[in-house]
CSV table of C-alpha atoms in Angstrom, one decimal:
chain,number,residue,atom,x,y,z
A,29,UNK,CA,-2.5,26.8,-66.2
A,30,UNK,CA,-6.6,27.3,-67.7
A,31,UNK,CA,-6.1,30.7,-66.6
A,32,UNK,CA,-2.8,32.0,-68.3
A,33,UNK,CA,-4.3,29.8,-71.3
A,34,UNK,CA,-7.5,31.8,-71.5
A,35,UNK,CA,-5.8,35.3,-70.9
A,36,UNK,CA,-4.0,33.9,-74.0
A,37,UNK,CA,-6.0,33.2,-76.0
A,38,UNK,CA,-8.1,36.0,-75.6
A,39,UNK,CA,-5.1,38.3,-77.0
A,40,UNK,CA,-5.5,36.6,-79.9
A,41,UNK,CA,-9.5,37.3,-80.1
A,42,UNK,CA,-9.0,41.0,-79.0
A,43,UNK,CA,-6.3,41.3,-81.3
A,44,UNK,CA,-8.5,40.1,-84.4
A,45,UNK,CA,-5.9,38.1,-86.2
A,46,UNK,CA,-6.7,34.5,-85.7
A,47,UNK,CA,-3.9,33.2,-88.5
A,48,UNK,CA,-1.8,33.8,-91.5
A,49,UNK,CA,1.3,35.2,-89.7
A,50,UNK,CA,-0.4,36.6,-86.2
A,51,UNK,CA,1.4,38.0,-83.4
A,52,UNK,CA,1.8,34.9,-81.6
A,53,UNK,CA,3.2,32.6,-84.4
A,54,UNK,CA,5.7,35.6,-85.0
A,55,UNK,CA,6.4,36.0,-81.1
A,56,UNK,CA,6.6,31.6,-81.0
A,57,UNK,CA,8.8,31.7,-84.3
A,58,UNK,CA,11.3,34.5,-82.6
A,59,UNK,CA,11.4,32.7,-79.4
A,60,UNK,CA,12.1,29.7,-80.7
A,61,UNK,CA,15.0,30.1,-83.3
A,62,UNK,CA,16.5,32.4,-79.7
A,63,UNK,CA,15.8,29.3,-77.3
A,64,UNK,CA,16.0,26.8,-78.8
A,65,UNK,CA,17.6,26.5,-82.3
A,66,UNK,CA,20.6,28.8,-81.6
A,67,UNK,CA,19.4,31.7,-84.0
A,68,UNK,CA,18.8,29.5,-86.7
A,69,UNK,CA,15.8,30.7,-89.3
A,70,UNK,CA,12.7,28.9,-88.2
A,71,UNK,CA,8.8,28.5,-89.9
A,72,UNK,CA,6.2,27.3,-87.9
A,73,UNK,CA,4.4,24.4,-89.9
A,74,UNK,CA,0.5,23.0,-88.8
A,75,UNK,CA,1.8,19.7,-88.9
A,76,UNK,CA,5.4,18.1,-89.2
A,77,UNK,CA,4.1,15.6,-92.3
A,78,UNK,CA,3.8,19.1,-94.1
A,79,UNK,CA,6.8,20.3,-93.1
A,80,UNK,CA,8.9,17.2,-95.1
A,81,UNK,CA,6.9,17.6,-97.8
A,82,UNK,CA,7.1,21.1,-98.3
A,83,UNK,CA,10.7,21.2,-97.4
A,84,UNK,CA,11.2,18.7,-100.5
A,85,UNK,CA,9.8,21.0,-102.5
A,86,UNK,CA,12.0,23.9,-101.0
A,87,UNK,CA,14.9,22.3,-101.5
A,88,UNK,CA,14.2,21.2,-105.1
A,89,UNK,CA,14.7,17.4,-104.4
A,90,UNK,CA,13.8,15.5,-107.9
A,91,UNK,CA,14.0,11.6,-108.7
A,92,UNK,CA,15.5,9.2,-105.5
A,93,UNK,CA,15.7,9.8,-102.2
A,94,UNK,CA,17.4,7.6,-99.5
A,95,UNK,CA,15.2,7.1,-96.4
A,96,UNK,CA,14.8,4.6,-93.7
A,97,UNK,CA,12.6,1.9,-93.5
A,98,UNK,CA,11.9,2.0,-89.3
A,99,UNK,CA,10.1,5.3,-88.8
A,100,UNK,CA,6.8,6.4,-88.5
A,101,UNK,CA,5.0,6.1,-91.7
A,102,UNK,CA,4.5,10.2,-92.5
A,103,UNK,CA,8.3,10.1,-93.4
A,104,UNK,CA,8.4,7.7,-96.9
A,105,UNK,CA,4.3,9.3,-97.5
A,106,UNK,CA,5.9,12.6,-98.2
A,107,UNK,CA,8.4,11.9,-100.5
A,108,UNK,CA,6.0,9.6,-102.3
A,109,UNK,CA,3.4,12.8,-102.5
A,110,UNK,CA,6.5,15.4,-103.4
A,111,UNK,CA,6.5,13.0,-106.6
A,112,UNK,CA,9.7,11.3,-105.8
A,113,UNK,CA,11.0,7.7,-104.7
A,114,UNK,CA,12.0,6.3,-101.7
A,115,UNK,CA,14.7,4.1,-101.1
A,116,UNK,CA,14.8,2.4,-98.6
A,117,UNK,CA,18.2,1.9,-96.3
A,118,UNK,CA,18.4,-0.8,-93.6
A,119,UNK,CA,18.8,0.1,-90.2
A,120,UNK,CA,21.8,-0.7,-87.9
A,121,UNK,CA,20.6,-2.5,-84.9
A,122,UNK,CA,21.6,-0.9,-82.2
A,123,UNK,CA,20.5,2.9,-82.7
A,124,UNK,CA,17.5,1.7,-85.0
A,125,UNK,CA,18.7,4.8,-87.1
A,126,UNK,CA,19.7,4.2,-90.7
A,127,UNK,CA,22.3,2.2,-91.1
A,128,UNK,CA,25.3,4.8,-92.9
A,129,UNK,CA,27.3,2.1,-93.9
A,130,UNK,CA,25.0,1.0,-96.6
A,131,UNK,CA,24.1,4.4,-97.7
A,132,UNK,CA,26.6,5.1,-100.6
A,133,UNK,CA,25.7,1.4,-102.1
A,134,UNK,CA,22.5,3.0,-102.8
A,135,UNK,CA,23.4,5.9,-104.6
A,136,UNK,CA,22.5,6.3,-108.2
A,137,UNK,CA,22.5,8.9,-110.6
A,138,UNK,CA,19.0,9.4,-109.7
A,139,UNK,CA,19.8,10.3,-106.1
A,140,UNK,CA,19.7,13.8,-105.0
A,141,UNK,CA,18.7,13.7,-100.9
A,142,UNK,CA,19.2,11.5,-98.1
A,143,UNK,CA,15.9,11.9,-95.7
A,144,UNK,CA,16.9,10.9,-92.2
A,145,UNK,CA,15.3,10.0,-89.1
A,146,UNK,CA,16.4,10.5,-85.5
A,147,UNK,CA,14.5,7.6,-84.2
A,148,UNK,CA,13.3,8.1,-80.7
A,149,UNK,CA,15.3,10.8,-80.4
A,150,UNK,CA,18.7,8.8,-80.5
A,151,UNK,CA,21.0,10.9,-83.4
A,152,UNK,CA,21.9,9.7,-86.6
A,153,UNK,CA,25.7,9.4,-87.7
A,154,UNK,CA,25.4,12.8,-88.8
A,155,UNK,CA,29.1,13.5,-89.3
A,156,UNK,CA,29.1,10.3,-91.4
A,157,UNK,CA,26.3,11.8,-92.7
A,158,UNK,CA,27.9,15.0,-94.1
A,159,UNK,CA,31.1,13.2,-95.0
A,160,UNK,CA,28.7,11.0,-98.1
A,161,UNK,CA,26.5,14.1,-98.8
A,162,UNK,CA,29.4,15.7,-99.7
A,163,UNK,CA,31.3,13.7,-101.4
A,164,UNK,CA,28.2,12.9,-103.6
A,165,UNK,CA,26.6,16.5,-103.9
A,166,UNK,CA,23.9,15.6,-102.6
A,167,UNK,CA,21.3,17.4,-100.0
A,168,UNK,CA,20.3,15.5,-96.0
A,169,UNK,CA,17.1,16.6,-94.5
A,170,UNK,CA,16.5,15.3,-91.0
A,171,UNK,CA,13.3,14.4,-89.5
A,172,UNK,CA,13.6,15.2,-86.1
A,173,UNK,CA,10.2,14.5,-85.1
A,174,UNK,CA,11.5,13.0,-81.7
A,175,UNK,CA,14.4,15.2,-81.2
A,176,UNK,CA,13.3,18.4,-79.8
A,177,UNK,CA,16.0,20.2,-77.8
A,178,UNK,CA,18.2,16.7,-78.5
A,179,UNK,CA,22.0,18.5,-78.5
A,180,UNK,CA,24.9,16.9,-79.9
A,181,UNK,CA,28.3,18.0,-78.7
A,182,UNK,CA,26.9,20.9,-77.2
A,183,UNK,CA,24.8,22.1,-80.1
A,184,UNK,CA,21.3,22.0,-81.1
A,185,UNK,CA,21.0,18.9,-83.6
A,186,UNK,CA,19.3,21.1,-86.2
A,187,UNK,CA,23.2,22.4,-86.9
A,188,UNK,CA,23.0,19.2,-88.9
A,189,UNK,CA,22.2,18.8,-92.4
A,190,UNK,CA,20.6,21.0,-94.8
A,191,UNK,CA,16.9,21.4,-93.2
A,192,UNK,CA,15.4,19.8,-89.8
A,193,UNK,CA,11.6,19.1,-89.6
A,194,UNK,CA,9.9,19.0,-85.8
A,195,UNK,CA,7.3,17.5,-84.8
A,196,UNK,CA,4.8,19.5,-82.4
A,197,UNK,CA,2.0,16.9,-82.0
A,198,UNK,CA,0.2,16.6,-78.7
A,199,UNK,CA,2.3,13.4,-77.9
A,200,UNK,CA,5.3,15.4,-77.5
A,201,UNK,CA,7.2,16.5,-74.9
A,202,UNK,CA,6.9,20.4,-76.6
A,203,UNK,CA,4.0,20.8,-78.6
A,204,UNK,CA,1.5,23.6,-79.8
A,205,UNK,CA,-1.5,20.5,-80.4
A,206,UNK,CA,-0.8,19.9,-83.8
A,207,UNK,CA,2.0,21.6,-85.6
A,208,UNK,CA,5.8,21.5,-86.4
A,209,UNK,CA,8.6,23.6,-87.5
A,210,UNK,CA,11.1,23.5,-90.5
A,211,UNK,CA,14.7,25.0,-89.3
A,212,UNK,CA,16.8,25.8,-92.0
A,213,UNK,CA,20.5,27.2,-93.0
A,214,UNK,CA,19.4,30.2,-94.5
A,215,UNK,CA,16.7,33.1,-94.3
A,216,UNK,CA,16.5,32.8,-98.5
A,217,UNK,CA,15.1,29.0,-97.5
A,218,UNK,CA,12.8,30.0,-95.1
A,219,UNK,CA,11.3,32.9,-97.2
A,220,UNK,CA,11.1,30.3,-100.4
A,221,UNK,CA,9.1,28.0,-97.7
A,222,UNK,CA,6.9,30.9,-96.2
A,223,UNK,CA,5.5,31.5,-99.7
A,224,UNK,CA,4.9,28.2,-100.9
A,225,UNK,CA,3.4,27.1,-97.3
A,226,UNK,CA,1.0,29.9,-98.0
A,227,UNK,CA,-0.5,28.9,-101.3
A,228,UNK,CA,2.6,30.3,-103.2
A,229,UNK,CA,1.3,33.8,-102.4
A,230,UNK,CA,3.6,36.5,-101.5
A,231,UNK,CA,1.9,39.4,-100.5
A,232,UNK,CA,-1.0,40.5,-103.2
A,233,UNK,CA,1.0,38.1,-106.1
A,234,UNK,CA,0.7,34.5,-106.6
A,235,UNK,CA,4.6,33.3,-107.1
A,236,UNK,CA,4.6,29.5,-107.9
A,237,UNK,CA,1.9,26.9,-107.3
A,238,UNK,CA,1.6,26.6,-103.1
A,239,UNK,CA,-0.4,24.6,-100.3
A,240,UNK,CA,-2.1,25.6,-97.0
A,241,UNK,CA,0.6,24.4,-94.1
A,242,UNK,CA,0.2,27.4,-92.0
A,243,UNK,CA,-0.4,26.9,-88.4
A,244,UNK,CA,-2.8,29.7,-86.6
A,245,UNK,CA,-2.4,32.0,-83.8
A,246,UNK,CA,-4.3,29.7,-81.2
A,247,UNK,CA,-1.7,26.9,-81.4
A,248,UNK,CA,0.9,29.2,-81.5
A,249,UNK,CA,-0.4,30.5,-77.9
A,250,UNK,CA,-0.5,26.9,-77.0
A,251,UNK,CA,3.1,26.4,-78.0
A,252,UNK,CA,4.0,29.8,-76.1
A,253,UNK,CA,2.6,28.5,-72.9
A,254,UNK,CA,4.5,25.1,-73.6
A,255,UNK,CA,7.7,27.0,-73.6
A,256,UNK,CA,7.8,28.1,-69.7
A,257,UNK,CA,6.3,24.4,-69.0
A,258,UNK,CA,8.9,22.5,-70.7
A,259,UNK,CA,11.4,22.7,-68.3
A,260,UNK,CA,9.3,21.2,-65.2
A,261,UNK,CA,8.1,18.4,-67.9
A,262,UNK,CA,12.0,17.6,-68.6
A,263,UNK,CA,12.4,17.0,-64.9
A,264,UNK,CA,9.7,14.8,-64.7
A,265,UNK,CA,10.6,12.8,-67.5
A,266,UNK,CA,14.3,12.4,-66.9
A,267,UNK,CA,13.0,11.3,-63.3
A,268,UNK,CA,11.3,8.7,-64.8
A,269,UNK,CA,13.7,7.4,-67.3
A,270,UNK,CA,16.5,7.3,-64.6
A,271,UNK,CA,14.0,4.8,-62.7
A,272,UNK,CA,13.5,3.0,-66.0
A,273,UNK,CA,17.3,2.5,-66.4
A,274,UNK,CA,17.8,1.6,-62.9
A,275,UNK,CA,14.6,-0.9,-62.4
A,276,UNK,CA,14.6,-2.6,-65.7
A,277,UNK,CA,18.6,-2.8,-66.5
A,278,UNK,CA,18.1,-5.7,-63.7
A,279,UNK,CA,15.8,-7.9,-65.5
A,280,UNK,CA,17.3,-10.7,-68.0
A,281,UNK,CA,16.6,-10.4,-71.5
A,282,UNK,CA,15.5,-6.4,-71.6
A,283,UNK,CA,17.2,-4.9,-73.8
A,284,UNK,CA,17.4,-1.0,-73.0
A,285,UNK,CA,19.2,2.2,-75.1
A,286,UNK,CA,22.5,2.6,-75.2
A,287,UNK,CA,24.2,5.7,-73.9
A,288,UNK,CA,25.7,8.0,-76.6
A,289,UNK,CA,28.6,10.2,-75.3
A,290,UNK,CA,27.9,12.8,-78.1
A,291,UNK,CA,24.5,13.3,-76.8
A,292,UNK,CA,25.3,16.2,-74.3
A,293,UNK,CA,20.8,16.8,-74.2
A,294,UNK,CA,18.7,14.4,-74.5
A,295,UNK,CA,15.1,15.2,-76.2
A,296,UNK,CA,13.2,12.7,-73.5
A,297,UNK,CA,10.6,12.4,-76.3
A,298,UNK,CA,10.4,8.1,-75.5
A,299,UNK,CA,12.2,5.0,-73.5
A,300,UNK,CA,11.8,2.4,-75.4
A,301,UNK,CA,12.9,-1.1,-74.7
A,302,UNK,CA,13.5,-4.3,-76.5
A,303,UNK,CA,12.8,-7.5,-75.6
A,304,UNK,CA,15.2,-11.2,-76.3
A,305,UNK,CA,12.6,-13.5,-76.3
A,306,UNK,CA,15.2,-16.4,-75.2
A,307,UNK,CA,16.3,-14.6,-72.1
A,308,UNK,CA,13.8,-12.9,-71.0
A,309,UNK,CA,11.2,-16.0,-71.5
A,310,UNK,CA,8.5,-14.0,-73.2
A,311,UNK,CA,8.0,-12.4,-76.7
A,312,UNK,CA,7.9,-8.0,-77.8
A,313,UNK,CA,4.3,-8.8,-78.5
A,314,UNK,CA,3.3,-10.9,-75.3
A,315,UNK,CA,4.7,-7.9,-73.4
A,316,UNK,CA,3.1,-5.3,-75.6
């Protein structure tokens, strides 16, 4: 609605306090560790490729970090610009999601994270997950770029792991534009990520050497108005991936996802479909 948008935004003008830490990012930071995240401690990012990267540096990752090949390229770009290595992990073919079987023959003494991706929204192994992290002593961050409101046996999928990072971009089903959020375990890592997300400055001191990942008060109205549409977009998109199901599980050769009986909420961030070229007649690319 243009109209509940403009009264919106123009709180924000009238209020004089366009960014760094504005009413509305408080009010969308609040509303969404209450909604969404189950009370978890929540910072609002201005984009999600920020949020791994600065969540790296949070954490105090150093050296190797194992990671997945199939995911959008932001994930290995941060750790290569937090200074440290990727290792790649192969995949398991049928949740695209690394493959956790091969994880621990990749540990080194040089290891100290496993980065994560739940691809298309589909969850990782994450009890398998936990089960290698700790045995190993080592941390698991999740890139949950496609997972918004995904819920594993009844909890929010951010419960997993040490830190989550969301994705906000306009292409999602929730977004604020451009933007993200960084749910962690603890207030003490959210305030460590406030400062350094804000130049390393915590209130007139300069506390450790920082970068500009803030996102202002105008995307946070944005994500605000997002909030009370979400629900009606959900419906529409589950409406549409029922059909999907129905329509295409008839064809030969279409390979669609496979249900996951932990999944108790799906995110409804993509459908995506592969395609056996000697069944169906016709390669992934022809149909692309």
């Amino acid at each position: 609605d243009l109209n509940v948008l403009h009264e919106q935004l123009q709180e924000v003008w009238d209020s004089g306090w366009l960014t760094n830490n504005g009413y509305k990012h408080q009010e969308l930071e609040i509303r969404l560790s209450k909604e969404i995240f189950n009370g978890l401690p929540i910072s609002l990012v201005s984009n999600a490729t920020l949020g791994l990267l600065m969540v790296l540096k949070t954490l105090n990752i150093k050296g190797e970090v194992i990671t997945t090949p199939f995911t959008f390229p932001a994930t290995a770009h941060a750790i290569t610009w937090a200074g440290l290595t990727p290792i790649f992990c192969d995949i398991d073919t049928d949740s695209m999601n690394i493959d956790v079987d091969q994880i621990e023959s990749l540990i080194t003494e040089k290891t100290s994270a496993i980065l994560a991706v739940h691809v298309f929204g589909r969850p990782c192994q994450v009890e398998k997950i936990d089960k290698i992290v700790r045995k190993y002593n080592l941390k698991v961050i999740y890139d949950s770029a496609h997972a918004f409101e995904l819920e594993v046996n009844n909890k929010s999928i951010a419960n997993y792991g040490d830190a989550s990072v969301f994705s906000f971009h306009a292409t999602k089903l929730f977004h604020t534009v451009e933007g993200g959020a960084v749910v962690f375990k603890t207030e003490e890592e959210k305030e460590r990520f406030d400062i350094l997300k804000n130049f390393g400055i915590k209130g007139d001191e300069v506390l450790s050497c920082g970068i500009n990942a803030k996102l202002n008060d105008l995307q946070a109205s944005v994500g605000l108005l997002m909030l009370e549409a979400k629900q009606q977009e959900r419906i529409s998109r589950k409406s549409l991936s029922d059909t999907y199901l129905k329509e295409l599980g008839k064809i030969p050769g279409i390979i669609l996802p496979k249900s996951d009986e932990i999944i108790t909420r799906e995110s409804l961030q993509y459908f995506v479909i592969r395609i056996d070229r000697d069944k169906f007649g016709r390669t992934r690319d022809d149909v692309f």
